[in-house]
Amino acid sequence: MTNTTSQYTLRDRVRGMLIGSAIGDALGAPVEFWDRAEIAKVFRGEVEMRASDRPAEAEGIWLADAPSGTTTDDTRWKRVLIDALGRAPSLTGRGWCAHLMKLDRAMHDGGPDRAQALVGAHDSPSLPMDWLEEWLRVARAYLAGDPGRYARATALFYGGDLACAGMMYSPVLGALHAGDPAAAYQHATELGVFDMGFARDISALTAAMTARACVAGASLGDVLGVIGGESAIDPEGFAQCRLLGRIAADLVAKAREIVEGAWGASPDDPDAQTRQAYDALDRLKRHIGFHAGEIHLVNLSAMLFSDGDFESAMRFVVNYGRDNDTTAAVTGAILGAMHGADALPQRWVAPVLEQNRAMGMDLVALADALAGLAVCG
């Protein structure tokens, strides 16, 4: 992009992706995996930034009793990938694994202060090390070039289920390839080292949706169009798979069914519509809340139910529960890119920027660095 308006639009969309994702992360983190009835007591059907009384944990908030706006690994992973892309914009799977290995060594060798500078504020130096442990087992196997070892490592990754690993960082690749969903998909597939089966397709589609959302004037239909229909991105041929076809695309149809069913059952009662949609999602939930298929379905349902409205989508996802910080981070990244940072609710933007800056992550600077690397389609 060469003219001033286009450069401004790109920067706004990239900021929207990163800040929108962090907003979703921070909204969901204090009530992650809570029972829905408990969430309802806190938010009463709405959603707001609130402090967390959760203990510090490796995959979650690293600061016990954290202030509102505090984020989790869903934001940290985006920071780590932006750092890696800053060194190599055409980052490969091997380069990504090597970057994580170097990051781990730097934290071990440099001590707590160095770890904090590299990945953000924490209550204990063991938290960053524990956070990377599962990932490093896969990274080492991948770099070893031993297919059997790599297959075993991925089969054991977070218990061997189809975890949402790549979904946490793939929106960054969508912003990197703004306007080029196919390139975003391919790059996310290359870096989907930690994804198994159709989880890799979902992660890559998350990048592709974000890339499409970064285009000025993109509609929700445009964004969802990368999954199915004439503009679908499917270089791996998932749609041609025997028996099951493309699971990610089937989940779009299921999300539409859920939303249209909820709207039709209670056309004049938004609260009843929400309950109906939640009940339908409950019937389809997976064994684990961070299953890529479940997060994909909840994300799609939220975007359709809200007709692409950022606040309404956040309300839907966070109040639904399950792995609601990760799902809200994915939904927030896509819709944040579609609307741009300037359109995000300031009452949510301000605490997220302030608290992440205090934690050592300047989201605006990170987004602008990413926008400077962007290869626009």
Tab-separated table of C-alpha atoms in Angstrom:
chain	number	residue	atom	x	y	z
A	1	MET	CA	0.000	0.000	0.000
A	2	THR	CA	1.488	3.283	-1.050
A	3	ASN	CA	-0.840	6.214	-0.414
A	4	THR	CA	-1.300	7.815	2.983
A	5	THR	CA	-4.942	6.770	3.374
A	6	SER	CA	-4.146	3.123	2.653
A	7	GLN	CA	-1.222	3.130	5.057
A	8	TYR	CA	-3.433	4.623	7.751
A	9	THR	CA	-6.157	2.033	7.047
A	10	LEU	CA	-3.686	-0.831	7.288
A	11	ARG	CA	-2.242	0.430	10.559
A	12	ASP	CA	-5.744	0.885	11.995
A	13	ARG	CA	-6.738	-2.652	10.955
A	14	VAL	CA	-3.577	-4.219	12.380
A	15	ARG	CA	-4.001	-2.312	15.627
A	16	GLY	CA	-7.623	-3.424	15.648
A	17	MET	CA	-6.560	-7.057	15.322
A	18	LEU	CA	-4.086	-6.954	18.206
A	19	ILE	CA	-6.021	-4.675	20.564
A	20	GLY	CA	-9.337	-6.352	19.758
A	21	SER	CA	-7.825	-9.732	20.525
A	22	ALA	CA	-6.332	-8.457	23.798
A	23	ILE	CA	-9.721	-7.023	24.782
A	24	GLY	CA	-11.343	-10.417	24.304
A	25	ASP	CA	-8.525	-12.073	26.237
A	26	ALA	CA	-8.823	-9.604	29.136
A	27	LEU	CA	-12.636	-9.808	29.260
A	28	GLY	CA	-12.676	-13.591	29.379
A	29	ALA	CA	-9.629	-14.268	31.545
A	30	PRO	CA	-11.162	-13.485	34.969
A	31	VAL	CA	-14.041	-15.935	34.354
A	32	GLU	CA	-12.306	-18.501	32.142
A	33	PHE	CA	-13.960	-21.922	32.459
A	34	TRP	CA	-16.395	-20.689	35.091
A	35	ASP	CA	-19.821	-22.237	35.279
A	36	ARG	CA	-22.238	-20.136	33.232
A	37	ALA	CA	-24.432	-19.455	36.256
A	38	GLU	CA	-21.426	-17.994	38.075
A	39	ILE	CA	-20.562	-15.826	35.079
A	40	ALA	CA	-24.164	-14.595	35.009
A	41	LYS	CA	-23.881	-13.510	38.656
A	42	VAL	CA	-20.822	-11.408	37.790
A	43	PHE	CA	-21.886	-9.846	34.491
A	44	ARG	CA	-25.706	-10.122	34.640
A	45	GLY	CA	-25.868	-10.736	30.923
A	46	GLU	CA	-23.501	-7.887	29.990
A	47	VAL	CA	-19.708	-7.912	30.041
A	48	GLU	CA	-17.115	-5.538	31.486
A	49	MET	CA	-13.452	-5.276	32.340
A	50	ARG	CA	-12.819	-6.538	35.835
A	51	ALA	CA	-9.912	-7.477	38.049
A	52	SER	CA	-9.073	-11.141	38.385
A	53	ASP	CA	-8.824	-13.079	41.608
A	54	ARG	CA	-7.383	-16.124	39.847
A	55	PRO	CA	-4.018	-17.506	40.923
A	56	ALA	CA	-1.094	-17.043	38.570
A	57	GLU	CA	-0.705	-20.008	36.211
A	58	ALA	CA	1.416	-20.843	33.184
A	59	GLU	CA	-1.276	-20.764	30.494
A	60	GLY	CA	-3.335	-18.048	32.155
A	61	ILE	CA	-2.780	-14.780	33.948
A	62	TRP	CA	0.768	-14.482	35.287
A	63	LEU	CA	-0.116	-11.982	38.023
A	64	ALA	CA	-2.249	-13.121	40.948
A	65	ASP	CA	-5.165	-10.788	41.748
A	66	ALA	CA	-4.430	-8.977	38.501
A	67	PRO	CA	-5.954	-5.592	37.616
A	68	SER	CA	-8.552	-5.264	34.877
A	69	GLY	CA	-7.071	-5.406	31.401
A	70	THR	CA	-4.606	-8.189	32.259
A	71	THR	CA	-4.140	-10.711	29.462
A	72	THR	CA	-2.983	-14.319	29.178
A	73	ASP	CA	-1.058	-16.565	26.794
A	74	ASP	CA	-3.508	-15.650	24.014
A	75	THR	CA	-1.851	-12.230	23.857
A	76	ARG	CA	1.660	-13.390	24.787
A	77	TRP	CA	1.775	-15.749	21.807
A	78	LYS	CA	1.011	-12.902	19.446
A	79	ARG	CA	3.842	-10.886	20.942
A	80	VAL	CA	6.281	-13.772	20.564
A	81	LEU	CA	5.327	-14.298	16.923
A	82	ILE	CA	5.584	-10.581	16.101
A	83	ASP	CA	9.062	-10.607	17.633
A	84	ALA	CA	9.996	-13.628	15.508
A	85	LEU	CA	8.609	-12.045	12.324
A	86	GLY	CA	10.600	-8.911	13.057
A	87	ARG	CA	13.721	-11.024	12.631
A	88	ALA	CA	12.402	-13.032	9.662
A	89	PRO	CA	9.135	-11.904	7.999
A	90	SER	CA	9.091	-15.051	5.839
A	91	LEU	CA	9.398	-17.205	8.971
A	92	THR	CA	9.288	-20.967	8.348
A	93	GLY	CA	8.188	-23.755	10.638
A	94	ARG	CA	11.803	-24.541	11.465
A	95	GLY	CA	12.494	-20.875	12.117
A	96	TRP	CA	9.466	-20.656	14.410
A	97	CYS	CA	10.583	-23.666	16.446
A	98	ALA	CA	14.156	-22.361	16.597
A	99	HIS	CA	12.868	-19.000	17.834
A	100	LEU	CA	11.030	-20.687	20.707
A	101	MET	CA	14.132	-22.682	21.613
A	102	LYS	CA	16.222	-19.498	21.658
A	103	LEU	CA	13.578	-17.725	23.729
A	104	ASP	CA	13.647	-20.503	26.308
A	105	ARG	CA	17.448	-20.441	26.506
A	106	ALA	CA	17.502	-16.660	26.855
A	107	MET	CA	15.044	-16.800	29.745
A	108	HIS	CA	16.983	-19.544	31.504
A	109	ASP	CA	20.359	-17.874	31.021
A	110	GLY	CA	19.206	-14.347	31.790
A	111	GLY	CA	17.221	-15.022	34.949
A	112	PRO	CA	13.912	-13.476	36.080
A	113	ASP	CA	14.624	-9.955	34.836
A	114	ARG	CA	15.542	-11.165	31.368
A	115	ALA	CA	12.484	-13.420	31.236
A	116	GLN	CA	10.271	-10.505	32.209
A	117	ALA	CA	11.776	-8.327	29.487
A	118	LEU	CA	11.239	-11.029	26.863
A	119	VAL	CA	7.720	-12.214	27.668
A	120	GLY	CA	6.192	-9.847	30.232
A	121	ALA	CA	5.592	-9.417	33.946
A	122	HIS	CA	5.088	-12.512	36.080
A	123	ASP	CA	4.853	-13.521	39.709
A	124	SER	CA	7.348	-16.366	39.406
A	125	PRO	CA	10.220	-17.060	36.978
A	126	SER	CA	8.941	-20.631	36.653
A	127	LEU	CA	5.764	-19.459	34.902
A	128	PRO	CA	7.387	-18.592	31.537
A	129	MET	CA	9.362	-21.850	31.606
A	130	ASP	CA	6.277	-23.940	32.382
A	131	TRP	CA	4.332	-22.077	29.695
A	132	LEU	CA	6.748	-23.185	26.962
A	133	GLU	CA	7.331	-26.728	28.214
A	134	GLU	CA	4.657	-28.502	26.107
A	135	TRP	CA	5.617	-26.517	23.026
A	136	LEU	CA	9.344	-27.166	23.310
A	137	ARG	CA	8.836	-30.923	23.284
A	138	VAL	CA	7.233	-30.590	19.850
A	139	ALA	CA	9.726	-27.962	18.668
A	140	ARG	CA	12.716	-30.165	19.523
A	141	ALA	CA	11.207	-33.111	17.681
A	142	TYR	CA	10.418	-30.992	14.630
A	143	LEU	CA	13.916	-29.555	14.473
A	144	ALA	CA	15.418	-33.040	14.853
A	145	GLY	CA	13.929	-33.966	11.492
A	146	ASP	CA	12.723	-37.338	12.797
A	147	PRO	CA	9.132	-37.924	11.549
A	148	GLY	CA	8.436	-40.617	14.127
A	149	ARG	CA	9.609	-38.479	17.032
A	150	TYR	CA	7.622	-35.496	15.757
A	151	ALA	CA	4.478	-37.626	15.346
A	152	ARG	CA	4.781	-38.884	18.911
A	153	ALA	CA	5.392	-35.389	20.268
A	154	THR	CA	2.342	-33.898	18.533
A	155	ALA	CA	0.233	-36.882	19.576
A	156	LEU	CA	1.006	-36.046	23.218
A	157	PHE	CA	0.705	-32.256	22.907
A	158	TYR	CA	-1.663	-31.091	25.679
A	159	GLY	CA	-3.028	-34.583	26.178
A	160	GLY	CA	-3.323	-35.517	22.527
A	161	ASP	CA	-6.521	-33.638	21.674
A	162	LEU	CA	-6.999	-31.121	18.866
A	163	ALA	CA	-5.887	-28.115	20.880
A	164	CYS	CA	-6.306	-24.551	19.597
A	165	ALA	CA	-2.541	-23.896	19.595
A	166	GLY	CA	-2.169	-22.145	16.263
A	167	MET	CA	-5.381	-20.162	16.676
A	168	MET	CA	-3.727	-18.127	19.400
A	169	TYR	CA	-1.113	-16.650	17.067
A	170	SER	CA	-2.447	-17.128	13.514
A	171	PRO	CA	-4.343	-13.772	13.441
A	172	VAL	CA	-0.898	-12.143	13.406
A	173	LEU	CA	-0.240	-13.863	10.080
A	174	GLY	CA	-3.560	-12.584	8.787
A	175	ALA	CA	-2.433	-9.033	9.547
A	176	LEU	CA	0.998	-9.698	8.036
A	177	HIS	CA	-0.701	-10.744	4.781
A	178	ALA	CA	-3.490	-8.166	4.940
A	179	GLY	CA	-5.829	-8.518	1.979
A	180	ASP	CA	-4.311	-11.837	0.837
A	181	PRO	CA	-6.184	-14.677	2.582
A	182	ALA	CA	-4.465	-17.334	0.486
A	183	ALA	CA	-0.978	-16.189	1.530
A	184	ALA	CA	-2.104	-15.910	5.163
A	185	TYR	CA	-3.490	-19.459	5.004
A	186	GLN	CA	-0.279	-20.852	3.545
A	187	HIS	CA	1.931	-19.084	6.085
A	188	ALA	CA	-0.247	-20.233	8.988
A	189	THR	CA	-0.115	-23.792	7.657
A	190	GLU	CA	3.687	-23.560	7.587
A	191	LEU	CA	3.749	-22.373	11.208
A	192	GLY	CA	1.045	-24.816	12.307
A	193	VAL	CA	3.716	-27.078	13.713
A	194	PHE	CA	1.748	-27.634	16.915
A	195	ASP	CA	-1.650	-28.334	15.301
A	196	MET	CA	-3.014	-31.800	14.570
A	197	GLY	CA	-5.512	-32.812	11.911
A	198	PHE	CA	-8.221	-30.332	11.017
A	199	ALA	CA	-7.034	-28.030	13.814
A	200	ARG	CA	-4.334	-26.904	11.389
A	201	ASP	CA	-6.988	-26.045	8.791
A	202	ILE	CA	-8.929	-24.057	11.397
A	203	SER	CA	-5.832	-22.153	12.511
A	204	ALA	CA	-4.962	-21.337	8.916
A	205	LEU	CA	-8.536	-20.240	8.219
A	206	THR	CA	-8.364	-17.982	11.265
A	207	ALA	CA	-5.389	-16.281	9.623
A	208	ALA	CA	-7.219	-16.116	6.280
A	209	MET	CA	-10.347	-14.591	7.863
A	210	THR	CA	-8.198	-11.988	9.586
A	211	ALA	CA	-6.418	-11.155	6.317
A	212	ARG	CA	-9.770	-10.654	4.605
A	213	ALA	CA	-11.040	-8.576	7.529
A	214	CYS	CA	-8.084	-6.196	7.188
A	215	VAL	CA	-9.432	-4.888	3.874
A	216	ALA	CA	-11.339	-1.610	4.148
A	217	GLY	CA	-15.048	-2.194	3.655
A	218	ALA	CA	-14.881	-5.947	4.326
A	219	SER	CA	-18.206	-7.402	5.439
A	220	LEU	CA	-18.848	-10.369	7.688
A	221	GLY	CA	-19.921	-12.288	4.601
A	222	ASP	CA	-16.566	-11.532	2.982
A	223	VAL	CA	-14.741	-12.765	6.061
A	224	LEU	CA	-16.698	-16.015	6.327
A	225	GLY	CA	-16.425	-16.515	2.574
A	226	VAL	CA	-12.840	-17.719	2.889
A	227	ILE	CA	-14.159	-20.909	4.531
A	228	GLY	CA	-16.781	-21.933	1.993
A	229	GLY	CA	-18.208	-20.937	-1.373
A	230	GLU	CA	-16.558	-19.489	-4.448
A	231	SER	CA	-13.900	-17.546	-2.499
A	232	ALA	CA	-12.958	-20.426	-0.186
A	233	ILE	CA	-9.271	-20.942	0.583
A	234	ASP	CA	-8.483	-24.671	0.598
A	235	PRO	CA	-5.041	-25.421	-0.895
A	236	GLU	CA	-4.717	-28.610	1.151
A	237	GLY	CA	-7.963	-30.031	-0.268
A	238	PHE	CA	-9.843	-30.601	2.987
A	239	ALA	CA	-13.153	-30.318	1.125
A	240	GLN	CA	-12.262	-33.409	-0.895
A	241	CYS	CA	-11.635	-35.614	2.130
A	242	ARG	CA	-13.735	-38.807	1.987
A	243	LEU	CA	-16.545	-39.323	4.495
A	244	LEU	CA	-16.133	-36.108	6.475
A	245	GLY	CA	-15.173	-33.461	3.944
A	246	ARG	CA	-14.092	-30.113	5.365
A	247	ILE	CA	-15.046	-30.019	9.043
A	248	ALA	CA	-14.283	-26.294	9.330
A	249	ALA	CA	-16.821	-25.510	6.607
A	250	ASP	CA	-19.432	-27.830	8.121
A	251	LEU	CA	-19.099	-25.843	11.331
A	252	VAL	CA	-20.016	-22.649	9.456
A	253	ALA	CA	-23.256	-24.317	8.363
A	254	LYS	CA	-23.850	-25.516	11.921
A	255	ALA	CA	-23.246	-22.013	13.315
A	256	ARG	CA	-25.800	-20.586	10.875
A	257	GLU	CA	-28.274	-23.268	11.920
A	258	ILE	CA	-27.734	-22.454	15.591
A	259	VAL	CA	-28.155	-18.708	15.123
A	260	GLU	CA	-31.121	-18.882	12.776
A	261	GLY	CA	-32.801	-21.379	15.069
A	262	ALA	CA	-32.313	-19.095	18.063
A	263	TRP	CA	-33.614	-16.081	16.191
A	264	GLY	CA	-36.634	-17.967	14.880
A	265	ALA	CA	-37.608	-19.520	18.205
A	266	SER	CA	-37.736	-16.219	20.102
A	267	PRO	CA	-37.875	-13.357	17.566
A	268	ASP	CA	-38.755	-10.687	20.139
A	269	ASP	CA	-36.688	-11.842	23.109
A	270	PRO	CA	-32.880	-11.343	22.778
A	271	ASP	CA	-32.181	-13.027	26.117
A	272	ALA	CA	-34.156	-16.104	25.093
A	273	GLN	CA	-32.337	-16.136	21.758
A	274	THR	CA	-29.005	-16.150	23.557
A	275	ARG	CA	-30.080	-18.991	25.868
A	276	GLN	CA	-31.302	-20.998	22.880
A	277	ALA	CA	-27.978	-20.528	21.086
A	278	TYR	CA	-26.023	-21.485	24.213
A	279	ASP	CA	-28.097	-24.648	24.675
A	280	ALA	CA	-27.392	-25.641	21.071
A	281	LEU	CA	-23.660	-25.036	21.547
A	282	ASP	CA	-23.715	-27.073	24.744
A	283	ARG	CA	-25.040	-30.054	22.826
A	284	LEU	CA	-22.025	-29.863	20.524
A	285	LYS	CA	-19.263	-29.029	22.996
A	286	ARG	CA	-16.098	-31.119	22.944
A	287	HIS	CA	-14.330	-32.965	25.726
A	288	ILE	CA	-12.046	-29.977	26.327
A	289	GLY	CA	-12.952	-26.310	26.051
A	290	PHE	CA	-9.772	-25.442	24.150
A	291	HIS	CA	-10.560	-27.878	21.327
A	292	ALA	CA	-10.028	-26.064	18.013
A	293	GLY	CA	-13.363	-27.258	16.629
A	294	GLU	CA	-15.307	-25.973	19.619
A	295	ILE	CA	-13.596	-22.584	19.617
A	296	HIS	CA	-14.171	-22.286	15.856
A	297	LEU	CA	-17.884	-23.029	16.243
A	298	VAL	CA	-18.398	-20.625	19.152
A	299	ASN	CA	-16.435	-17.930	17.310
A	300	LEU	CA	-18.522	-18.335	14.152
A	301	SER	CA	-21.773	-18.407	16.135
A	302	ALA	CA	-20.811	-15.243	18.008
A	303	MET	CA	-19.945	-13.351	14.839
A	304	LEU	CA	-23.188	-14.412	13.145
A	305	PHE	CA	-25.371	-13.860	16.221
A	306	SER	CA	-23.974	-10.351	16.628
A	307	ASP	CA	-23.997	-9.654	12.872
A	308	GLY	CA	-20.344	-8.669	13.224
A	309	ASP	CA	-20.859	-6.128	16.014
A	310	PHE	CA	-17.761	-6.173	18.233
A	311	GLU	CA	-19.412	-5.512	21.600
A	312	SER	CA	-22.280	-7.921	21.011
A	313	ALA	CA	-19.872	-10.664	19.941
A	314	MET	CA	-17.766	-10.162	23.087
A	315	ARG	CA	-20.892	-10.350	25.225
A	316	PHE	CA	-21.927	-13.595	23.529
A	317	VAL	CA	-18.570	-15.323	23.838
A	318	VAL	CA	-17.591	-14.252	27.350
A	319	ASN	CA	-20.983	-15.053	28.868
A	320	TYR	CA	-21.049	-18.443	27.155
A	321	GLY	CA	-18.091	-19.599	29.219
A	322	ARG	CA	-15.846	-22.573	28.458
A	323	ASP	CA	-12.441	-21.357	27.149
A	324	ASN	CA	-13.897	-17.900	26.769
A	325	ASP	CA	-10.679	-15.889	26.894
A	326	THR	CA	-9.212	-17.785	23.928
A	327	THR	CA	-12.454	-17.726	21.955
A	328	ALA	CA	-12.967	-14.035	22.675
A	329	ALA	CA	-9.363	-13.364	21.662
A	330	VAL	CA	-9.965	-15.072	18.294
A	331	THR	CA	-13.306	-13.337	17.761
A	332	GLY	CA	-11.817	-10.033	18.892
A	333	ALA	CA	-8.883	-10.357	16.495
A	334	ILE	CA	-11.093	-10.936	13.450
A	335	LEU	CA	-13.735	-8.323	14.263
A	336	GLY	CA	-11.094	-5.899	15.542
A	337	ALA	CA	-9.374	-6.149	12.161
A	338	MET	CA	-12.686	-5.716	10.356
A	339	HIS	CA	-13.692	-2.577	12.264
A	340	GLY	CA	-10.245	-1.124	13.020
A	341	ALA	CA	-8.819	0.111	16.305
A	342	ASP	CA	-10.506	3.506	16.096
A	343	ALA	CA	-13.934	1.837	16.256
A	344	LEU	CA	-13.224	-0.285	19.348
A	345	PRO	CA	-14.921	0.666	22.663
A	346	GLN	CA	-12.614	3.099	24.435
A	347	ARG	CA	-13.748	1.904	27.875
A	348	TRP	CA	-12.145	-1.444	27.001
A	349	VAL	CA	-9.205	-0.169	24.982
A	350	ALA	CA	-7.815	2.086	27.716
A	351	PRO	CA	-7.389	-0.497	30.527
A	352	VAL	CA	-6.034	-3.116	28.130
A	353	LEU	CA	-3.389	-0.769	26.747
A	354	GLU	CA	-2.477	0.540	30.187
A	355	GLN	CA	-2.220	-2.821	31.921
A	356	ASN	CA	-0.360	-4.555	29.105
A	357	ARG	CA	2.106	-1.685	28.977
A	358	ALA	CA	2.659	-2.160	32.720
A	359	MET	CA	3.259	-5.846	32.013
A	360	GLY	CA	5.921	-5.008	29.426
A	361	MET	CA	3.799	-5.282	26.272
A	362	ASP	CA	3.128	-2.103	24.298
A	363	LEU	CA	0.311	-3.326	22.061
A	364	VAL	CA	0.287	-0.212	19.881
A	365	ALA	CA	4.025	-0.425	19.238
A	366	LEU	CA	3.770	-4.159	18.522
A	367	ALA	CA	0.898	-3.610	16.086
A	368	ASP	CA	2.741	-0.804	14.324
A	369	ALA	CA	5.849	-2.976	14.018
A	370	LEU	CA	3.705	-5.697	12.457
A	371	ALA	CA	2.043	-3.218	10.091
A	372	GLY	CA	5.501	-2.143	8.981
A	373	LEU	CA	6.245	-5.737	7.972
A	374	ALA	CA	2.918	-6.327	6.234
A	375	VAL	CA	2.883	-7.654	2.688
A	376	CYS	CA	-0.471	-6.424	1.408
A	377	GLY	CA	-2.536	-8.263	-1.171
